[in-house]
GROMACS .gro file of C-alpha atoms in nm:
model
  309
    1UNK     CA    1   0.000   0.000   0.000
    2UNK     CA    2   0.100   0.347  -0.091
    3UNK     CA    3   0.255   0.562   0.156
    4UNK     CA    4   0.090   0.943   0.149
    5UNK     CA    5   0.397   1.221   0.084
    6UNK     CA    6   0.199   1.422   0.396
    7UNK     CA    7  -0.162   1.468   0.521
    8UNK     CA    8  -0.276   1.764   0.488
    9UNK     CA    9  -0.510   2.052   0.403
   10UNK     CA   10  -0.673   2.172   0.045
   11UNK     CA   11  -0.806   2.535   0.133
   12UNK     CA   12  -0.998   2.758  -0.112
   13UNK     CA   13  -1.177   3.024   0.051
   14UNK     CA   14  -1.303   2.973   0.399
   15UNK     CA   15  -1.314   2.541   0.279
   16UNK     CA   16  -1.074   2.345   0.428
   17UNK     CA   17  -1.077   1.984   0.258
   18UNK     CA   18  -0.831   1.727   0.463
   19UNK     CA   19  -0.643   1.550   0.173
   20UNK     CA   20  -0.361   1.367   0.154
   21UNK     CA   21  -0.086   1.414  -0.136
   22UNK     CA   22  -0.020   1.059  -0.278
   23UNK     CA   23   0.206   1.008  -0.594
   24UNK     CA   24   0.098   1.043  -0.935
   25UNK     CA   25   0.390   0.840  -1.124
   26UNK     CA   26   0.538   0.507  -1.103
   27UNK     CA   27   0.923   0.562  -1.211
   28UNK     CA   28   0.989   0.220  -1.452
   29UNK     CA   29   1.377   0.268  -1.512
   30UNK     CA   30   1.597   0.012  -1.462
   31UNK     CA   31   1.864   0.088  -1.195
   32UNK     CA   32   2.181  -0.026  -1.249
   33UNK     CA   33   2.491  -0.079  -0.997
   34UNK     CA   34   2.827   0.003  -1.110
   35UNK     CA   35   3.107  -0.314  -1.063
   36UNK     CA   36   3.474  -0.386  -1.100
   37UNK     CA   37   3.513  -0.581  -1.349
   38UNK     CA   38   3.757  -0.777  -1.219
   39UNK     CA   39   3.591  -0.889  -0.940
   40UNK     CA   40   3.217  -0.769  -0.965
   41UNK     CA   41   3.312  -0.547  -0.634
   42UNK     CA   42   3.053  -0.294  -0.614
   43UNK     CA   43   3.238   0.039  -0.694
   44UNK     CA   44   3.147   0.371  -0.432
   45UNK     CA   45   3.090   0.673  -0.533
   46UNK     CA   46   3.356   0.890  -0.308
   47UNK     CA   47   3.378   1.305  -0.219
   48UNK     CA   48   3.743   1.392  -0.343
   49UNK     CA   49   3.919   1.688  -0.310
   50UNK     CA   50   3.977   1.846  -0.647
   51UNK     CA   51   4.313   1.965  -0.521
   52UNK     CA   52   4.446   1.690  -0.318
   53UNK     CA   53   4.267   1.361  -0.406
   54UNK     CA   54   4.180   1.318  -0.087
   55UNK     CA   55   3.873   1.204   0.046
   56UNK     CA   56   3.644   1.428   0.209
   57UNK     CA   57   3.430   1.346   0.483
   58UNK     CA   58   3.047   1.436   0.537
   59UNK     CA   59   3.121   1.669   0.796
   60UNK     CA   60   3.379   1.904   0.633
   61UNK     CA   61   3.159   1.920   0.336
   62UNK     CA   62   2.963   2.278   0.295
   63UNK     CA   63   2.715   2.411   0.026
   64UNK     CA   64   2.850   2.700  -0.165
   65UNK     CA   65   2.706   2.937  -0.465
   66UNK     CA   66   2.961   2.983  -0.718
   67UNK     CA   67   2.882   3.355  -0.865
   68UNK     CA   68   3.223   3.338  -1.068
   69UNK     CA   69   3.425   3.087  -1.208
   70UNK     CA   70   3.648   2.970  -0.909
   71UNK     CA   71   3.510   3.221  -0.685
   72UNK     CA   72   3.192   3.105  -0.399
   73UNK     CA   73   3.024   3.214  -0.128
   74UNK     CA   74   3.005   2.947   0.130
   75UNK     CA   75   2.635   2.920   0.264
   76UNK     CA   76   2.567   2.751   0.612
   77UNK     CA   77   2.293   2.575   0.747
   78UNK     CA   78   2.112   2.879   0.896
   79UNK     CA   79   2.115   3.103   0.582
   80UNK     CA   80   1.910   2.799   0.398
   81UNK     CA   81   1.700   2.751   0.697
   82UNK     CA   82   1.587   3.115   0.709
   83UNK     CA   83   1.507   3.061   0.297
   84UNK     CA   84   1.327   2.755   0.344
   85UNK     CA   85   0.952   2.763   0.333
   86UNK     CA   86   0.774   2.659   0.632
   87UNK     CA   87   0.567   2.345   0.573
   88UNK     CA   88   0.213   2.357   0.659
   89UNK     CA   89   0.134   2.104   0.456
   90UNK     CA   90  -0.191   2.285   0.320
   91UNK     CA   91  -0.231   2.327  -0.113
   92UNK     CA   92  -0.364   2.709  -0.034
   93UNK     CA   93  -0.553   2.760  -0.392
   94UNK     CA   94  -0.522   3.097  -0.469
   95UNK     CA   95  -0.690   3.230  -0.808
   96UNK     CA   96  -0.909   3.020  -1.044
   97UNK     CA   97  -0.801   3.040  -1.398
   98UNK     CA   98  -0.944   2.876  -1.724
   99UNK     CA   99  -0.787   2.500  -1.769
  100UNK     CA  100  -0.688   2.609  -2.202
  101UNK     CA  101  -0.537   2.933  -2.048
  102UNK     CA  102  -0.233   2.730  -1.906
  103UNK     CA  103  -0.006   2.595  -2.198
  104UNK     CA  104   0.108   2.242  -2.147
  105UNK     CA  105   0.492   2.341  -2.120
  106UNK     CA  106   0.422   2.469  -1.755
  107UNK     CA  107   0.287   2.149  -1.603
  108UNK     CA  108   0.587   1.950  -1.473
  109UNK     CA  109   0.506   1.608  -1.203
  110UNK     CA  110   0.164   1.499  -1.078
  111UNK     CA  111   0.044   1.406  -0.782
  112UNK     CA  112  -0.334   1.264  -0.633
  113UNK     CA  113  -0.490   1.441  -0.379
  114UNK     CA  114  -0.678   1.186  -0.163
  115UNK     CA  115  -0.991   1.308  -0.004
  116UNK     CA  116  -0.948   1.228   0.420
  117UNK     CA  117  -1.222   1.041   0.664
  118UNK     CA  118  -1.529   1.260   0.601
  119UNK     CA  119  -1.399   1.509   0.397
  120UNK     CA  120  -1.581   1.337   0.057
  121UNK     CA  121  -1.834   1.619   0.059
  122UNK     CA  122  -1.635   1.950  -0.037
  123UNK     CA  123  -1.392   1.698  -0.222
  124UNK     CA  124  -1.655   1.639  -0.465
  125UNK     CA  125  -1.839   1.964  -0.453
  126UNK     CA  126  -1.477   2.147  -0.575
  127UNK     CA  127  -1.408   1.881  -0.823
  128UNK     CA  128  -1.732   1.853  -1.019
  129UNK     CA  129  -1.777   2.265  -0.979
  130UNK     CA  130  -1.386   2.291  -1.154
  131UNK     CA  131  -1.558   2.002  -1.432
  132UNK     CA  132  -1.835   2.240  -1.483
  133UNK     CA  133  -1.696   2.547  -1.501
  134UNK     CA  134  -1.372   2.464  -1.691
  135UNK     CA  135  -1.142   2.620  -1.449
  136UNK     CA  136  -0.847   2.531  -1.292
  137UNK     CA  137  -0.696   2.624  -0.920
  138UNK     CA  138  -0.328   2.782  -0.884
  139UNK     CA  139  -0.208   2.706  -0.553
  140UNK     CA  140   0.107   2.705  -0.390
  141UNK     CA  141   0.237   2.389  -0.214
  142UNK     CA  142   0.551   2.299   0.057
  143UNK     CA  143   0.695   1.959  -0.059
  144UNK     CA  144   0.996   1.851   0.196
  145UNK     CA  145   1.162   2.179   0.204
  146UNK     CA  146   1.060   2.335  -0.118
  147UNK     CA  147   0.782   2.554  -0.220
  148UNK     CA  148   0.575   2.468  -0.559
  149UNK     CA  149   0.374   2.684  -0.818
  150UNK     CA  150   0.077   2.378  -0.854
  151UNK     CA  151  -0.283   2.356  -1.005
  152UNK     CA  152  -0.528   2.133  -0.866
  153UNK     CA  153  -0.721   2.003  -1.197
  154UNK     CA  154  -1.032   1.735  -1.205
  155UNK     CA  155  -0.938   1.463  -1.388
  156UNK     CA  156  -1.262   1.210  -1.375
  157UNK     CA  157  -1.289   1.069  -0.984
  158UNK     CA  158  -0.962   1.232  -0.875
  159UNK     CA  159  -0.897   1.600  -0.764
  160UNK     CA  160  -0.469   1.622  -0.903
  161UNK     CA  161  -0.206   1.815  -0.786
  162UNK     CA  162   0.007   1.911  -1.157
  163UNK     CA  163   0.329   2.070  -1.039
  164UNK     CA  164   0.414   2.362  -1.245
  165UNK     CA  165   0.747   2.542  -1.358
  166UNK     CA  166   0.792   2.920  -1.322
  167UNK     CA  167   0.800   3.099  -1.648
  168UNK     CA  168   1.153   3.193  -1.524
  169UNK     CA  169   1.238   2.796  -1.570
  170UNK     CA  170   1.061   2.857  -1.904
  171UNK     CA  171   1.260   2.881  -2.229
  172UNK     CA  172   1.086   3.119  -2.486
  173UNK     CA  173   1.103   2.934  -2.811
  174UNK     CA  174   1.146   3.310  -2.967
  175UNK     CA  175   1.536   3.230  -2.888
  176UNK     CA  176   1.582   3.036  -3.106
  177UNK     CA  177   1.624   3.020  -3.496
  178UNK     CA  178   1.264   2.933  -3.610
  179UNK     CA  179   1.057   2.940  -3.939
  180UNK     CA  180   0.837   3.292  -3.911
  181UNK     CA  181   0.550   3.382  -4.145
  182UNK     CA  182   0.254   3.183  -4.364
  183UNK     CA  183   0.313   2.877  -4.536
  184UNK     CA  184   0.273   3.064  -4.896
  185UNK     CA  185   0.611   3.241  -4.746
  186UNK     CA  186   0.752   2.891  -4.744
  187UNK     CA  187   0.653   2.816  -5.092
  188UNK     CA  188   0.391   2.532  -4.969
  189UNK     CA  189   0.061   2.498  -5.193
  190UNK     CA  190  -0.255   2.500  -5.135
  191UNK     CA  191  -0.275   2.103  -5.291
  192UNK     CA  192   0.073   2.045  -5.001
  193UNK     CA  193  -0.164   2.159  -4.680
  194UNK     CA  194  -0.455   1.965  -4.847
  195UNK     CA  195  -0.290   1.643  -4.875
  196UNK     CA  196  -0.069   1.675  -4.508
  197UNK     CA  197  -0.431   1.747  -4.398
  198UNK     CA  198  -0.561   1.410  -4.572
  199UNK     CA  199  -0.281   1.226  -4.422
  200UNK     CA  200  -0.320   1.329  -4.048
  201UNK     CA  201  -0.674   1.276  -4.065
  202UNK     CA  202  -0.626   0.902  -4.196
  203UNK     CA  203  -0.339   0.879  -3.940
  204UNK     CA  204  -0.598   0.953  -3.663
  205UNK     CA  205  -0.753   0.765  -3.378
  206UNK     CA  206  -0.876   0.781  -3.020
  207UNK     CA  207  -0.617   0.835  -2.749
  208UNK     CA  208  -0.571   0.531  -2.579
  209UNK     CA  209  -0.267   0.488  -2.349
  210UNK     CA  210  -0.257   0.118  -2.264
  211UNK     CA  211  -0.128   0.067  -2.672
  212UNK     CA  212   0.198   0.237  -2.568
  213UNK     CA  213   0.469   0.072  -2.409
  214UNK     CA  214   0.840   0.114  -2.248
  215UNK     CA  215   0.971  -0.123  -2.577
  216UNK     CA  216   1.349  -0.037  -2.442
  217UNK     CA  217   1.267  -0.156  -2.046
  218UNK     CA  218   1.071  -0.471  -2.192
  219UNK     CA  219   1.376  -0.621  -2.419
  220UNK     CA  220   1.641  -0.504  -2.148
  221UNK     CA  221   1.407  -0.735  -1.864
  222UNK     CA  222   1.407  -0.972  -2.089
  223UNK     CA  223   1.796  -0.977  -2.146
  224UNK     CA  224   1.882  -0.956  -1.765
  225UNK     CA  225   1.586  -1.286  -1.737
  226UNK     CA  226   1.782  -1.488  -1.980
  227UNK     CA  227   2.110  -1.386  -1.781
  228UNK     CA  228   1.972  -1.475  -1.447
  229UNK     CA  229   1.855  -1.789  -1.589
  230UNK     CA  230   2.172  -1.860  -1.733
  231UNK     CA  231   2.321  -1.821  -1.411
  232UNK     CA  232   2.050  -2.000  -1.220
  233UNK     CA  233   1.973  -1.744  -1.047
  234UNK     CA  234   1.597  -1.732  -1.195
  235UNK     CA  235   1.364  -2.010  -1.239
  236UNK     CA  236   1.199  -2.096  -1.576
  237UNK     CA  237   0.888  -2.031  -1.422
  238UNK     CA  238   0.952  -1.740  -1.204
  239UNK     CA  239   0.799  -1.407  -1.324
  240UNK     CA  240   0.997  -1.196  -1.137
  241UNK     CA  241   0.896  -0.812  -1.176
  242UNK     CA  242   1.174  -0.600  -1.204
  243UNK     CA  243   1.021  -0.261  -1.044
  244UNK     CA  244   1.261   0.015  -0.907
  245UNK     CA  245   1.162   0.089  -0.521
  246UNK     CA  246   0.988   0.403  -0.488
  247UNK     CA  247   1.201   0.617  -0.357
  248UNK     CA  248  -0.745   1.389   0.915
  249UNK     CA  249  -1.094   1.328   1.015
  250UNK     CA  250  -1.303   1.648   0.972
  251UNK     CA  251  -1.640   1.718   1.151
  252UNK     CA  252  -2.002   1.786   0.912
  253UNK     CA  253  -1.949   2.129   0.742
  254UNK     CA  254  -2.209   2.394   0.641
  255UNK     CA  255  -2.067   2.445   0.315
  256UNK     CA  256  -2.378   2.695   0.217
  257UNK     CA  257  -2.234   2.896   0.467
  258UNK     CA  258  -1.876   2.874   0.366
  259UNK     CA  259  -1.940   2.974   0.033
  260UNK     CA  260  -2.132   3.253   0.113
  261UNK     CA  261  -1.900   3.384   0.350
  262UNK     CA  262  -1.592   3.305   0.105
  263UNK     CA  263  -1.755   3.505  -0.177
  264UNK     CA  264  -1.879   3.755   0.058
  265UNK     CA  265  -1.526   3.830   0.154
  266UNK     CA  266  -1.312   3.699  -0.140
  267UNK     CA  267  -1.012   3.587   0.083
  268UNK     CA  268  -0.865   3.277   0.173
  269UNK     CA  269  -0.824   3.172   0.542
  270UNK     CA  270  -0.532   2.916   0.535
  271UNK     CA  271  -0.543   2.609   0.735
  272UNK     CA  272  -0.493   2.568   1.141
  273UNK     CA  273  -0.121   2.456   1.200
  274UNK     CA  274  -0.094   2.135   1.388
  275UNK     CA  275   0.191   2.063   1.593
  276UNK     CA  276   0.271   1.749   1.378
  277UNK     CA  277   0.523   1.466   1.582
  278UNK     CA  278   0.573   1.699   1.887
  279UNK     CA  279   0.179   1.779   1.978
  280UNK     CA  280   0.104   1.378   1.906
  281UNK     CA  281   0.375   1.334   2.135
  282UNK     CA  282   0.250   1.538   2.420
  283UNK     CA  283  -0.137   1.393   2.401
  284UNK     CA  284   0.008   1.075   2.399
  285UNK     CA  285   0.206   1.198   2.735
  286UNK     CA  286  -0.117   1.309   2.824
  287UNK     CA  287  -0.317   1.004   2.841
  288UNK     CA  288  -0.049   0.769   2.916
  289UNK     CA  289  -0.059   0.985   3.253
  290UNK     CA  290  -0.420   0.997   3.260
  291UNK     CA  291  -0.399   0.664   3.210
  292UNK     CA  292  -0.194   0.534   3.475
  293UNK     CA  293  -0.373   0.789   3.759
  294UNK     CA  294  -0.711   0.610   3.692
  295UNK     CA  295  -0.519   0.253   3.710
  296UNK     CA  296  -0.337   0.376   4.019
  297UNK     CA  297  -0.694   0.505   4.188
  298UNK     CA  298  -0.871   0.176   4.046
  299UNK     CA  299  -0.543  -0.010   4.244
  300UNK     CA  300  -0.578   0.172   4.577
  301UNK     CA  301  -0.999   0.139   4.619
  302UNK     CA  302  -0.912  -0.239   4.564
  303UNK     CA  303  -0.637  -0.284   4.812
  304UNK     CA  304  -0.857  -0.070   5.053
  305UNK     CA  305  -1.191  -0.262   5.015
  306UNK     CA  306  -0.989  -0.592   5.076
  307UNK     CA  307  -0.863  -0.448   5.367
  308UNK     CA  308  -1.206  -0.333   5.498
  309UNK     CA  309  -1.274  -0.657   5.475
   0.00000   0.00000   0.00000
């Protein structure tokens, strides 16, 4: 079973939906391990000094920005701590924007938002109300340490989380060398388009993604099963797969109310912050005490009713 990435919050407006962000790829490379050939020793991948050829351990090892060739500025822990985003763990949506608006080039790794233990209700009402409407919400997201440009985007049952790239990250194709102008500039006929037309059209079908495969990834399983076999390291009969590892309850809502409120004042309200590990902590400190108190009370009125009699 799938492990969620974190459990969190989707807020639009004064809606809080408890979600949790669940992966929406399954990497199939095959990962390979580098040997001596010699001796099929694994081979290490070590931290050398440039200079020396020495080997440099974890702890000596900083992070610097080099702004010049040869020249860095050494950053330490604290000065990427007081960059890093703090994690909330909420997808804050915050404008609504047509879904043909976006070009394709900007969507980047998805994800599945997972509605939590109650939460179905405003999980459906925001994904059929994005179906009929067409849009699409821009959100920002904390994953691990870094913050995300994402759009939340219905996609039949499921409510996804597309990550995006900045249009910094963006190349504009205007950089490069490209053909400019009409097809007539081009010297391309009218009978040219007609027939590229004709062909396209009897080139085209319905988009069905089970007819494409990873060709490359099936012949190279199939050379490592012969191998293994050879080797008798693989039965005739075993069908091995050869798969890389992978690297909150809510309460009823009035969402009449929400809404009205939300459009009434056209802000967001983000999320509560939980305490994560250290408030679980202390309410499990918290009963374990309560706990024992009620044992030790429970202990004493039986000792003492023994002794009464």
């Amino acid at each position: 079973m799938a492990r969620p990435i974190w459990t969190g919050t989707l807020s639009f407006g004064l809606l809080n939906v408890p979600v949790s962000l669940m992966s929406g790829e399954r990497k199939t490379d095959l990962s390979f391990r580098m040997l001596d050939s010699r001796d099929n020793t694994p081979v290490r991948y070590e931290r050398v000094n440039a200079e020396s050829g020495d080997e440099v351990p974890w702890k000596d090892i900083v992070k610097a920005f080099e702004y010049d060739k040869g020249s860095y500025v050494v950053l330490e822990k604290s000065d990427i701590a007081s960059a890093t985003p703090e994690s909330h763990e909420t997808v804050e949506v915050e404008t609504f924007v047509d879904a043909e608006s976006v070009p394709l080039t900007y969507f980047e790794k998805p994800y599945v938002l997972v509605p939590g233990k109650k939460a179905e209700k405003g999980y459906v009402l925001l994904r059929e109300t994005l179906k009929q409407t067409g849009k699409i919400g821009i959100s920002k997201v904390v994953i691990r340490t870094r913050e995300y440009l994402a759009a939340v985007i219905p996609r039949d049952d499921a409510l996804l989380l597309m990550l995006m790239r900045y249009p910094q990250e963006l190349v504009d194709p205007a950089e490069y060398r490209l053909p400019e102008g009409k097809a007539a500039d081009y010297r391309i006929s009218p009978k040219e388009l007609q027939m590229a037309t004709q062909l396209i059209e009897s080139m085209s079908g319905e988009w069905k993604p089970e007819d494409y495969k990873n060709e490359f990834r099936a012949r190279l399983e199939e050379v490592i099963r012969k191998k293994m076999k050879s080797k008798g390291a693989l039965a005739e009969t075993d069908e091995r797969e050869f798969d890389t590892p992978e690297d909150a309850t809510t309460n009823v809502v009035d969402f009449m109310s929400l809404l009205e409120k939300s459009i009434a004042g056209n802000k967001r309200t983000p999320a509560k912050k939980t305490g994560g590990k250290k408030t679980a902590k202390k309410a499990a400190k918290k009963t374990a005490k309560k706990a024992a108190k009620k044992t030790g009370r429970k202990a004493a009125k039986k000792t003492a009713t023994r002794k009464a009699g």
